Short mmCIF file of N, CA and C in Angstrom, two decimals:
data_model
loop_
_atom_site.label_atom_id
_atom_site.label_comp_id
_atom_site.label_asym_id
_atom_site.label_seq_id
_atom_site.Cartn_x
_atom_site.Cartn_y
_atom_site.Cartn_z
N UNK A 14 62.61 82.53 -34.28
CA UNK A 14 63.42 81.96 -33.40
C UNK A 14 63.95 81.03 -34.35
N UNK A 15 65.30 80.42 -33.72
CA UNK A 15 66.03 79.48 -34.68
C UNK A 15 65.67 78.19 -34.54
N UNK A 16 65.30 77.85 -33.20
CA UNK A 16 64.50 76.31 -33.48
C UNK A 16 63.27 76.15 -33.89
N UNK A 17 62.41 77.00 -34.26
CA UNK A 17 61.42 76.83 -34.84
C UNK A 17 61.25 76.04 -36.18
N UNK A 18 62.09 77.17 -37.20
CA UNK A 18 62.37 76.60 -38.30
C UNK A 18 63.16 75.03 -38.67
N UNK A 19 64.10 74.61 -37.40
CA UNK A 19 64.73 73.55 -37.29
C UNK A 19 63.97 72.48 -37.41
N UNK A 20 62.98 72.57 -36.21
CA UNK A 20 62.13 71.50 -36.32
C UNK A 20 60.97 71.39 -37.24
N UNK A 21 60.43 72.54 -38.23
CA UNK A 21 59.68 71.98 -39.26
C UNK A 21 60.46 71.46 -40.19
N UNK A 22 61.83 71.45 -40.53
CA UNK A 22 62.80 70.93 -41.32
C UNK A 22 62.88 69.47 -40.65
N UNK A 23 63.12 69.24 -39.63
CA UNK A 23 63.50 67.86 -39.09
C UNK A 23 62.60 66.78 -39.49
N UNK A 24 61.31 67.27 -39.12
CA UNK A 24 60.41 66.27 -39.26
C UNK A 24 59.90 65.95 -40.77
N UNK A 25 59.76 66.50 -41.62
CA UNK A 25 59.69 65.99 -43.08
C UNK A 25 60.77 65.03 -43.40
N UNK A 26 62.26 65.40 -42.97
CA UNK A 26 63.44 64.50 -42.97
C UNK A 26 63.15 62.89 -42.34
N UNK A 27 62.66 62.98 -41.10
CA UNK A 27 62.30 61.67 -40.54
C UNK A 27 61.13 61.05 -41.25
N UNK A 28 60.17 61.76 -41.52
CA UNK A 28 59.03 61.07 -42.14
C UNK A 28 59.08 60.62 -43.19
N UNK A 29 59.25 61.52 -44.18
CA UNK A 29 59.80 61.57 -45.62
C UNK A 29 60.86 61.04 -46.10
N UNK A 30 61.74 61.52 -46.11
CA UNK A 30 62.92 61.11 -46.67
C UNK A 30 63.57 59.90 -46.44
N UNK A 31 63.72 59.46 -44.86
CA UNK A 31 64.40 58.58 -44.13
C UNK A 31 63.78 57.49 -44.73
N UNK A 32 62.44 57.04 -44.96
CA UNK A 32 62.00 55.84 -45.09
C UNK A 32 62.51 55.18 -46.52
N UNK A 33 62.18 56.42 -47.86
CA UNK A 33 63.12 56.42 -48.98
C UNK A 33 64.12 55.73 -49.00
N UNK A 34 65.25 56.27 -47.91
CA UNK A 34 66.52 55.79 -47.96
C UNK A 34 67.01 54.80 -47.50
N UNK A 35 65.94 54.37 -46.76
CA UNK A 35 66.11 52.78 -45.93
C UNK A 35 65.80 51.91 -47.15
N UNK A 36 64.47 52.46 -48.00
CA UNK A 36 64.00 51.38 -48.63
C UNK A 36 64.93 50.91 -50.17
N UNK A 37 65.63 52.25 -50.24
CA UNK A 37 66.64 52.14 -51.46
C UNK A 37 67.93 51.37 -50.99
N UNK A 38 68.30 51.55 -49.67
CA UNK A 38 69.50 51.28 -49.17
C UNK A 38 69.29 49.56 -48.85
N UNK A 39 68.10 49.09 -48.57
CA UNK A 39 67.89 47.91 -48.35
C UNK A 39 67.77 47.39 -46.94
N UNK A 40 67.66 48.47 -46.03
CA UNK A 40 67.51 48.39 -44.76
C UNK A 40 65.79 47.92 -44.58
N UNK A 41 65.70 47.08 -43.67
CA UNK A 41 64.35 46.75 -43.47
C UNK A 41 64.63 46.27 -41.74
N UNK A 42 63.33 46.63 -41.16
CA UNK A 42 62.98 46.39 -39.48
C UNK A 42 62.61 45.31 -39.87
N UNK A 43 63.07 44.22 -38.99
CA UNK A 43 62.41 42.73 -39.07
C UNK A 43 61.27 43.03 -37.99
N UNK A 44 60.37 42.09 -38.28
CA UNK A 44 59.04 41.91 -37.17
C UNK A 44 59.87 41.64 -35.88
N UNK A 45 60.41 40.76 -35.86
CA UNK A 45 60.88 39.92 -34.62
C UNK A 45 61.74 40.93 -33.77
N UNK A 46 62.74 41.76 -34.51
CA UNK A 46 63.22 42.71 -33.37
C UNK A 46 64.80 42.47 -33.50
N UNK A 47 64.98 40.93 -34.06
CA UNK A 47 66.45 40.41 -34.34
C UNK A 47 66.99 40.93 -35.16
N UNK A 48 68.51 40.90 -34.90
CA UNK A 48 69.78 41.68 -36.16
C UNK A 48 69.57 40.07 -37.20
N UNK A 49 69.80 40.87 -38.31
CA UNK A 49 70.24 40.19 -39.55
C UNK A 49 70.83 38.95 -39.33
N UNK A 50 70.75 37.74 -40.02
CA UNK A 50 71.85 36.75 -39.60
C UNK A 50 73.09 37.21 -40.19
N UNK A 51 73.41 37.81 -41.03
CA UNK A 51 74.69 38.25 -41.06
C UNK A 51 75.39 38.64 -40.13
N UNK A 52 74.78 39.77 -38.82
CA UNK A 52 75.55 39.90 -38.25
C UNK A 52 74.96 39.21 -36.64
N UNK A 53 75.03 37.69 -36.70
CA UNK A 53 74.74 37.14 -35.67
C UNK A 53 76.54 36.48 -35.10
N UNK A 54 76.61 36.38 -34.16
CA UNK A 54 77.81 36.03 -33.76
C UNK A 54 77.65 34.48 -32.83
N UNK A 55 77.45 33.53 -33.71
CA UNK A 55 76.63 31.90 -32.91
C UNK A 55 77.80 31.55 -31.89
N UNK A 56 79.11 31.61 -32.38
CA UNK A 56 80.16 31.12 -31.37
C UNK A 56 80.40 31.82 -30.24
N UNK A 57 80.40 33.32 -30.24
CA UNK A 57 80.29 33.70 -29.10
C UNK A 57 79.31 33.76 -28.27
N UNK A 58 77.86 33.61 -28.66
CA UNK A 58 76.63 33.35 -27.77
C UNK A 58 76.70 31.72 -27.37
N UNK A 59 77.17 31.01 -27.95
CA UNK A 59 77.17 29.43 -27.30
C UNK A 59 78.54 29.39 -26.05
N UNK A 60 79.61 30.39 -26.57
CA UNK A 60 80.37 30.44 -25.18
C UNK A 60 79.58 31.46 -24.24
N UNK A 61 79.12 32.36 -24.49
CA UNK A 61 78.50 33.22 -23.07
C UNK A 61 77.56 32.33 -22.50
N UNK A 62 76.68 31.29 -23.21
CA UNK A 62 75.79 30.65 -22.53
C UNK A 62 76.57 29.66 -21.57
N UNK A 63 77.70 29.29 -22.02
CA UNK A 63 78.47 28.44 -21.33
C UNK A 63 78.97 28.89 -19.94
N UNK A 64 79.30 30.07 -20.13
CA UNK A 64 80.10 30.53 -19.06
C UNK A 64 79.24 31.44 -18.02
N UNK A 65 77.89 31.78 -18.36
CA UNK A 65 76.92 32.44 -17.68
C UNK A 65 76.03 31.56 -16.83
N UNK A 66 75.92 31.64 -16.01
CA UNK A 66 74.93 31.23 -14.95
C UNK A 66 73.18 31.25 -15.36
N UNK A 67 72.60 29.85 -15.13
CA UNK A 67 71.38 30.01 -15.87
C UNK A 67 70.38 30.87 -14.97
N UNK A 68 69.78 31.72 -15.21
CA UNK A 68 68.78 32.34 -14.43
C UNK A 68 67.30 31.52 -14.20
N UNK A 69 66.71 31.83 -12.93
CA UNK A 69 65.52 31.24 -12.30
C UNK A 69 64.72 32.16 -12.19
N UNK A 70 63.66 32.29 -13.26
CA UNK A 70 62.82 33.01 -13.16
C UNK A 70 61.81 33.16 -12.38
N UNK A 71 60.82 31.96 -12.10
CA UNK A 71 60.05 31.80 -11.18
C UNK A 71 59.64 30.00 -10.79
N UNK A 72 59.27 29.71 -9.89
CA UNK A 72 59.04 28.67 -9.27
C UNK A 72 57.60 28.27 -9.15
N UNK A 73 56.92 27.43 -9.51
CA UNK A 73 55.45 27.20 -9.01
C UNK A 73 55.51 26.22 -7.52
N UNK A 74 55.15 26.55 -6.42
CA UNK A 74 55.32 25.77 -4.98
C UNK A 74 53.79 25.69 -4.86
N UNK A 75 52.86 26.32 -5.50
CA UNK A 75 51.49 25.58 -5.05
C UNK A 75 50.50 25.77 -6.01
N UNK A 76 49.75 25.19 -6.44
CA UNK A 76 48.36 25.74 -7.55
C UNK A 76 47.18 25.60 -6.45
N UNK A 77 46.54 26.99 -6.93
CA UNK A 77 45.65 27.56 -6.23
C UNK A 77 44.11 27.11 -6.74
N UNK A 78 43.59 26.18 -6.55
CA UNK A 78 42.13 26.24 -7.37
C UNK A 78 41.03 26.77 -6.94
N UNK A 79 40.67 27.76 -7.59
CA UNK A 79 39.13 28.62 -7.05
C UNK A 79 38.21 27.47 -7.45
N UNK A 80 36.97 27.90 -6.36
CA UNK A 80 35.65 26.92 -6.18
C UNK A 80 35.04 27.10 -7.35
N UNK A 81 34.55 25.77 -7.85
CA UNK A 81 33.80 25.53 -8.95
C UNK A 81 34.64 25.17 -10.28
N UNK A 82 36.07 25.24 -9.94
CA UNK A 82 36.98 24.75 -11.09
C UNK A 82 37.29 22.96 -10.93
N UNK A 83 37.46 22.39 -12.19
CA UNK A 83 37.81 21.09 -12.10
C UNK A 83 39.07 21.07 -11.42
N UNK A 84 39.01 19.94 -10.51
CA UNK A 84 40.79 19.40 -10.16
C UNK A 84 41.56 18.43 -10.95
N UNK A 85 41.98 18.86 -11.74
CA UNK A 85 42.81 18.24 -12.96
C UNK A 85 44.29 18.00 -12.27
#
């Protein structure tokens, strides 16, 4: 069947060849998940921060103290 040989060829390409191509071309995956600083658009980010309403994720309304804990 056609799909079996295709899958067997795709695996070595993605596992063996692609990391070498990325290494030679200088592409590196950052640990933080951020884009490289050359691709940042700080001016557009500042403008978006000024235009968008800030989101409130949560609000602490009551602190529950379990038995046996210090009341600080």
